[in-house]
Coordinates of C-alpha atoms in Angstrom, one line a residue:
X1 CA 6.6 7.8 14.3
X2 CA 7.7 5.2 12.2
X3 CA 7.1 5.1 8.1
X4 CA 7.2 1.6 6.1
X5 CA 8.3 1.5 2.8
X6 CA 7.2 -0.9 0.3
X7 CA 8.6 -2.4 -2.9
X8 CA 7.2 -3.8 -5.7
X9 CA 8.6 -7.2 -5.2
X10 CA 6.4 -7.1 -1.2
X11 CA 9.5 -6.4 0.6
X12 CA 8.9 -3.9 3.2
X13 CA 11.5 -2.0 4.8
X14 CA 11.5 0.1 7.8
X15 CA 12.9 3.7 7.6
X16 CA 14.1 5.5 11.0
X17 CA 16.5 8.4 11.3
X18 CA 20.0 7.2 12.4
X19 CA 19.9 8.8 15.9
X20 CA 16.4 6.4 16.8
X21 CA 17.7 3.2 16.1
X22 CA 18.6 2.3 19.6
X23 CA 15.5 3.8 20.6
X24 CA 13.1 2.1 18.3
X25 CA 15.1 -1.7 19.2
X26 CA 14.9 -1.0 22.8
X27 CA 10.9 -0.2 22.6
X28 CA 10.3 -3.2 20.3
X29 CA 12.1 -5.0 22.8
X30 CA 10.2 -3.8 25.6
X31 CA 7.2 -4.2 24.2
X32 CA 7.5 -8.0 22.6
X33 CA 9.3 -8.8 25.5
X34 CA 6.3 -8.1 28.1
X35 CA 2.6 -9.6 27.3
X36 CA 1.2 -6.7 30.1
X37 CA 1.4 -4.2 27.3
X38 CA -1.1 -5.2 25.6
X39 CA -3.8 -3.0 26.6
X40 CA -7.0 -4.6 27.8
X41 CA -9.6 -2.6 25.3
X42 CA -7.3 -3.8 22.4
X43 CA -8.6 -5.8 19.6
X44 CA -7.8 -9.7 19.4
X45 CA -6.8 -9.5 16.0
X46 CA -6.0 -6.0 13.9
X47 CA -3.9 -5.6 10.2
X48 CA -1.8 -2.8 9.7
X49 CA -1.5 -2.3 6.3
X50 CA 1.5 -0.5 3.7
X51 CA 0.5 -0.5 0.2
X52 CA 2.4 1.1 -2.7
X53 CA 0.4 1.4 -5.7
X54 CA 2.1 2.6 -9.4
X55 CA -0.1 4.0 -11.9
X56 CA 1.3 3.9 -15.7
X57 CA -0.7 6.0 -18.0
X58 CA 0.2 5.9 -21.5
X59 CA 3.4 3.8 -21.1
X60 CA 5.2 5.9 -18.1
X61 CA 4.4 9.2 -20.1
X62 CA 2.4 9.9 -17.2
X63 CA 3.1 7.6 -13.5
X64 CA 0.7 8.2 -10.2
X65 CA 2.2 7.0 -7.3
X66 CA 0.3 6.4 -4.2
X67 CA 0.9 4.9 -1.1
X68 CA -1.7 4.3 1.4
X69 CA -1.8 3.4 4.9
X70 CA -4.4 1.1 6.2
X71 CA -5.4 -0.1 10.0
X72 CA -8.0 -2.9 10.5
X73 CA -9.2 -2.1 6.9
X74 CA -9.8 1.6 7.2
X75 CA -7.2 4.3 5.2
X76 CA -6.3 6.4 7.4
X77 CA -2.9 8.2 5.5
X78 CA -1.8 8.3 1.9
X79 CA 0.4 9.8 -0.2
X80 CA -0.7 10.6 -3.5
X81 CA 2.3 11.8 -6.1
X82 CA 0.2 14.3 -7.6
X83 CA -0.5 16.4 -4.6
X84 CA 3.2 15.6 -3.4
X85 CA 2.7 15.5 0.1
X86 CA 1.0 12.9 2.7
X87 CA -2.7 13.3 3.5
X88 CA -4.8 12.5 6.5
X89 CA -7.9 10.3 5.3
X90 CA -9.2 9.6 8.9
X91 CA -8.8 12.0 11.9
X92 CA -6.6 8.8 12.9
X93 CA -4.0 9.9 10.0
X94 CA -3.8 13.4 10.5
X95 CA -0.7 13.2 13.5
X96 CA 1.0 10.6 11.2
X97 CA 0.7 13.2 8.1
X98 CA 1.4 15.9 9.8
X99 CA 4.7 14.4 11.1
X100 CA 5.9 13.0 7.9
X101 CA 5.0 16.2 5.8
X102 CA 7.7 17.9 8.0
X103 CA 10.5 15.7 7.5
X104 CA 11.8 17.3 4.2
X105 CA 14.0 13.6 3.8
X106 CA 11.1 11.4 4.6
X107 CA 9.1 13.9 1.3
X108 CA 11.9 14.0 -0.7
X109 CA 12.6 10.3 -0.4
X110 CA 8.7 9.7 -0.7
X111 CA 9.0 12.0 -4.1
X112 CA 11.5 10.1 -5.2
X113 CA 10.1 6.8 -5.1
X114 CA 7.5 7.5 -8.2
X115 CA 11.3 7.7 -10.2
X116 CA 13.1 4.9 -8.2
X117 CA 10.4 2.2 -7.5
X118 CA 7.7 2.8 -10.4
X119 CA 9.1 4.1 -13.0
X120 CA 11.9 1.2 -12.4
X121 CA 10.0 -1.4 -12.1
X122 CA 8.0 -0.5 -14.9
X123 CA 11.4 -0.7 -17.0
X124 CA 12.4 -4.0 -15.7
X125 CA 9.1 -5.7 -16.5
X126 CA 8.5 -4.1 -19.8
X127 CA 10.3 -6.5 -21.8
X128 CA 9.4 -10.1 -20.0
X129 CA 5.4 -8.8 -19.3
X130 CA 4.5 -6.1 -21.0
X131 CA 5.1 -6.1 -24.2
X132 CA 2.7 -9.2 -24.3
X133 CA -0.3 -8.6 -26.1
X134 CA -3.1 -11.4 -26.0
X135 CA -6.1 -11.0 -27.7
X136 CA -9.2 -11.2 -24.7
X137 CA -11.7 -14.1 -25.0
X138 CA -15.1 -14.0 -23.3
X139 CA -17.1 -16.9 -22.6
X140 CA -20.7 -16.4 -21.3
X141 CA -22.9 -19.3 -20.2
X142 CA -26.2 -19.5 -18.6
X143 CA -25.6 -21.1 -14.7
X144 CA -27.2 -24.2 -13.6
X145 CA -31.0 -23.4 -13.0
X146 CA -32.0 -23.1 -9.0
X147 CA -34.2 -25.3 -7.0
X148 CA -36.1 -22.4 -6.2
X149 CA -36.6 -20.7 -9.5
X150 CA -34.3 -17.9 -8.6
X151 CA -33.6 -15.4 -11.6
X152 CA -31.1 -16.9 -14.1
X153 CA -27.3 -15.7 -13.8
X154 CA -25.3 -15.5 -16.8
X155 CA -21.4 -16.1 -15.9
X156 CA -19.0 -14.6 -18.0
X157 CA -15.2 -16.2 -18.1
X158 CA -12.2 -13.8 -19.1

C-alpha cells in the first residue's frame, strides 16, 4: 500500500520504502500505460482524497493532528494524534490501517509530523497571521421579500 503525505502549503508527497520504488514505477507504468485496466464496473469519475488537519488549542500548548483519508467523499482511514495510531472508519479502511499501524517507520514518522508539520507551521505563521487581532463586525439585514410570501430570511455578513 501506498501512504500520501500532506503539507501545509498542499504539496503532497508520496512515501514508499526504498526497496518498492521500481515496483511502484513499473505498476504506475503499466497501469497509465494500458486503458484495458480500467475495470468495467468502475466509476466515471471518483476523488481520492489526503487531508492533514492541525488543531492549535491554546496557542500550541495543546496541537491535535489528524489526517484523514477520503474516497469518493466517504472517510474511510484516519489518524488521529491523540490515539496515535491509524484507524479504520469504513470496513474499506480497515486493510489500509491495519497495514500502516505495522510499519513502526510509517507511525513514527506519522507521530512525528504533529512536531514537524504543525507545530512548524504554526511557528512560521505566527508572526505574519497570527498575531492579527481584528475586532469582528456583524451586519444583519432583512433579504429582499419573495414573490411568493415565503418566510423572511435575515442574512448576517461577517
Amino acid at each position: 500500500l501506498l501512504r500520501l503525505s500532506s503539507i501545509m502549503s498542499g504539496m503532497v508527497a508520496l512515501r514508499l520504502p526504498r526497496g518498492l520504488w521500481t515496483a511502484a514505477v513499473t505498476v504506475m507504468l503499466v497501469v497509465l500505460g494500458a486503458p484495458v485496466a480500467e475495470g468495467r464496473d468502475s466509476p466515471q469519475d471518483f476523488v481520492f482524497q489526503f487531508k492533514g488537519e492541525c488543531y492549535f488549542f491554546n496557542g500550541t500548548q495543546r496541537v491535535r493532528l489528524l489526517t484523514r483519508y477520503i474516497y469518493n467523499q466517504e472517510e474511510y482511514a484516519r489518524f488521529d494524534s491523540d490515539m496515535g495510531e491509524y484507524r479504520a472508519v469504513t470496513p474499506l479502511g480497515r486493510p489500509a490501517a491495519d497495514y500502516w499501524n505495522s510499519q513502526k517507520d510509517v507511525l513514527e514518522q506519522t507521530r512525528a509530523e504533529l512536531d514537524t508539520v504543525c507545530k512548524h507551521n504554526y511557528q512560521a505563521e505566527e508572526g505574519t497571521t497570527l498575531q492579527r487581532r481584528v475586532q469582528p463586525t456583524v451586519t444583519i439585514s432583512p433579504s429582499k421579500a419573495e414573490a411568493l410570501n415565503h418566510h423572511n430570511l435575515l442574512v448576517c455578513a461577517v
